[in-house]
mmCIF file of C-alpha atoms in Angstrom:
data_model
loop_
_atom_site.group_PDB
_atom_site.id
_atom_site.type_symbol
_atom_site.label_atom_id
_atom_site.label_comp_id
_atom_site.label_asym_id
_atom_site.label_seq_id
_atom_site.Cartn_x
_atom_site.Cartn_y
_atom_site.Cartn_z
ATOM 1 C CA UNK A 1 -8.030 -12.717 -32.793
ATOM 2 C CA UNK A 2 -8.311 -16.456 -32.830
ATOM 3 C CA UNK A 3 -10.598 -18.889 -34.606
ATOM 4 C CA UNK A 4 -9.992 -21.852 -32.276
ATOM 5 C CA UNK A 5 -10.046 -24.046 -35.397
ATOM 6 C CA UNK A 6 -7.473 -26.645 -36.390
ATOM 7 C CA UNK A 7 -4.915 -25.712 -39.041
ATOM 8 C CA UNK A 8 -4.960 -29.344 -40.185
ATOM 9 C CA UNK A 9 -8.676 -29.119 -41.071
ATOM 10 C CA UNK A 10 -9.034 -25.500 -42.199
ATOM 11 C CA UNK A 11 -7.127 -22.868 -44.150
ATOM 12 C CA UNK A 12 -7.152 -19.191 -43.158
ATOM 13 C CA UNK A 13 -6.764 -15.917 -45.035
ATOM 14 C CA UNK A 14 -6.672 -12.737 -42.940
ATOM 15 C CA UNK A 15 -7.516 -9.318 -44.383
ATOM 16 C CA UNK A 16 -7.692 -5.701 -43.272
ATOM 17 C CA UNK A 17 -8.955 -2.562 -45.047
ATOM 18 C CA UNK A 18 -5.968 -2.752 -47.402
ATOM 19 C CA UNK A 19 -6.721 -6.326 -48.521
ATOM 20 C CA UNK A 20 -5.171 -9.704 -47.814
ATOM 21 C CA UNK A 21 -2.435 -9.585 -45.153
ATOM 22 C CA UNK A 22 0.602 -11.249 -46.730
ATOM 23 C CA UNK A 23 1.851 -14.350 -44.925
ATOM 24 C CA UNK A 24 -1.012 -14.475 -42.408
ATOM 25 C CA UNK A 25 -2.463 -17.952 -42.890
ATOM 26 C CA UNK A 26 -2.638 -19.242 -39.313
ATOM 27 C CA UNK A 27 -5.716 -19.807 -37.182
ATOM 28 C CA UNK A 28 -5.037 -16.591 -35.234
ATOM 29 C CA UNK A 29 -3.861 -13.070 -35.976
ATOM 30 C CA UNK A 30 -2.492 -10.411 -33.650
ATOM 31 C CA UNK A 31 -3.765 -7.037 -34.811
ATOM 32 C CA UNK A 32 -1.324 -4.288 -33.878
ATOM 33 C CA UNK A 33 -3.492 -1.355 -34.971
ATOM 34 C CA UNK A 34 -7.207 -0.645 -34.560
ATOM 35 C CA UNK A 35 -9.400 -1.238 -37.590
ATOM 36 C CA UNK A 36 -11.592 -3.648 -39.525
ATOM 37 C CA UNK A 37 -10.316 -7.195 -39.980
ATOM 38 C CA UNK A 38 -11.730 -10.346 -41.511
ATOM 39 C CA UNK A 39 -10.760 -13.958 -41.863
ATOM 40 C CA UNK A 40 -11.864 -16.328 -44.593
ATOM 41 C CA UNK A 41 -11.935 -19.879 -43.255
ATOM 42 C CA UNK A 42 -12.074 -22.794 -45.685
ATOM 43 C CA UNK A 43 -12.820 -26.369 -44.689
ATOM 44 C CA UNK A 44 -10.098 -28.415 -46.398
ATOM 45 C CA UNK A 45 -12.309 -31.522 -46.697
ATOM 46 C CA UNK A 46 -15.392 -29.847 -48.204
ATOM 47 C CA UNK A 47 -13.858 -26.663 -49.668
ATOM 48 C CA UNK A 48 -16.724 -24.705 -48.060
ATOM 49 C CA UNK A 49 -15.714 -21.315 -46.759
ATOM 50 C CA UNK A 50 -17.040 -18.548 -44.557
ATOM 51 C CA UNK A 51 -15.894 -15.017 -43.767
ATOM 52 C CA UNK A 52 -16.096 -13.500 -40.297
ATOM 53 C CA UNK A 53 -15.399 -9.845 -39.466
ATOM 54 C CA UNK A 54 -14.027 -8.149 -36.374
ATOM 55 C CA UNK A 55 -13.492 -4.540 -35.379
ATOM 56 C CA UNK A 56 -10.509 -3.744 -33.190
ATOM 57 C CA UNK A 57 -10.981 -0.517 -31.236
ATOM 58 C CA UNK A 58 -8.279 1.442 -29.443
ATOM 59 C CA UNK A 59 -8.072 0.970 -25.713
ATOM 60 C CA UNK A 60 -6.535 3.317 -23.222
ATOM 61 C CA UNK A 61 -3.719 1.985 -21.120
ATOM 62 C CA UNK A 62 -4.787 1.732 -17.480
ATOM 63 C CA UNK A 63 -3.982 4.815 -15.446
ATOM 64 C CA UNK A 64 -4.309 2.876 -12.185
ATOM 65 C CA UNK A 65 -4.818 -0.709 -11.040
ATOM 66 C CA UNK A 66 -5.826 -1.893 -7.592
ATOM 67 C CA UNK A 67 -6.039 -5.388 -6.172
ATOM 68 C CA UNK A 68 -7.940 -6.946 -3.329
ATOM 69 C CA UNK A 69 -7.147 -10.422 -2.084
ATOM 70 C CA UNK A 70 -8.741 -12.975 0.163
ATOM 71 C CA UNK A 71 -6.798 -13.784 3.306
ATOM 72 C CA UNK A 72 -4.167 -16.503 3.210
ATOM 73 C CA UNK A 73 -6.320 -19.078 5.009
ATOM 74 C CA UNK A 74 -9.539 -18.559 3.030
ATOM 75 C CA UNK A 75 -10.777 -21.717 1.315
ATOM 76 C CA UNK A 76 -11.151 -19.912 -2.018
ATOM 77 C CA UNK A 77 -7.998 -17.953 -2.788
ATOM 78 C CA UNK A 78 -8.992 -15.052 -5.030
ATOM 79 C CA UNK A 79 -7.518 -11.805 -6.319
ATOM 80 C CA UNK A 80 -9.779 -9.127 -7.785
ATOM 81 C CA UNK A 81 -8.231 -6.455 -9.996
ATOM 82 C CA UNK A 82 -9.901 -3.058 -10.449
ATOM 83 C CA UNK A 83 -8.580 -0.983 -13.335
ATOM 84 C CA UNK A 84 -9.126 2.695 -14.138
ATOM 85 C CA UNK A 85 -10.438 3.719 -16.565
ATOM 86 C CA UNK A 86 -12.876 0.839 -17.012
ATOM 87 C CA UNK A 87 -12.397 -1.020 -20.279
ATOM 88 C CA UNK A 88 -11.638 -4.349 -21.883
ATOM 89 C CA UNK A 89 -8.393 -5.701 -20.442
ATOM 90 C CA UNK A 90 -6.602 -9.039 -20.210
ATOM 91 C CA UNK A 91 -5.577 -10.344 -16.788
ATOM 92 C CA UNK A 92 -2.999 -12.952 -15.791
ATOM 93 C CA UNK A 93 -2.096 -14.521 -12.443
ATOM 94 C CA UNK A 94 1.559 -15.535 -12.204
ATOM 95 C CA UNK A 95 2.356 -17.297 -15.485
ATOM 96 C CA UNK A 96 -1.151 -18.701 -15.967
ATOM 97 C CA UNK A 97 -3.321 -18.147 -19.023
ATOM 98 C CA UNK A 98 -4.604 -14.679 -19.921
ATOM 99 C CA UNK A 99 -8.282 -14.118 -19.212
ATOM 100 C CA UNK A 100 -10.866 -11.364 -19.637
ATOM 101 C CA UNK A 101 -12.269 -11.663 -16.113
ATOM 102 C CA UNK A 102 -10.813 -9.502 -13.347
ATOM 103 C CA UNK A 103 -11.411 -12.356 -10.858
ATOM 104 C CA UNK A 104 -8.264 -14.481 -10.542
ATOM 105 C CA UNK A 105 -8.159 -17.743 -8.565
ATOM 106 C CA UNK A 106 -5.096 -19.474 -7.237
ATOM 107 C CA UNK A 107 -4.690 -22.853 -8.901
ATOM 108 C CA UNK A 108 -2.158 -24.139 -6.381
ATOM 109 C CA UNK A 109 -4.705 -24.596 -3.588
ATOM 110 C CA UNK A 110 -7.922 -24.169 -5.514
ATOM 111 C CA UNK A 111 -11.090 -25.315 -3.871
ATOM 112 C CA UNK A 112 -13.075 -27.359 -6.428
ATOM 113 C CA UNK A 113 -16.189 -25.442 -5.350
ATOM 114 C CA UNK A 114 -14.683 -22.031 -6.134
ATOM 115 C CA UNK A 115 -16.727 -20.266 -8.838
ATOM 116 C CA UNK A 116 -14.071 -17.861 -10.051
#
């Protein structure tokens, strides 16, 4: 879970059903077990704060994954990943950033008009 907020402008306090998670004061938290989580964010300049909640649900590991690719000479190089069972997964092409979309575009020869 990430807030996408600056640690120089905000403070963070992460909690789960057991209370405040000791030592977790960064702008993101990696939940390792399913459950209810919250983060209290405080603006350091105004001291105003807000609490946001998130529920992490278990996800099955994929039992199968299939890929389909465009041909080498296609203008828009794309790989599409199909995972079984369907669910919420993260995808990554080579060492690029993780993404939630199963449509992966090559950045080496990317066409600027490619929508993926």
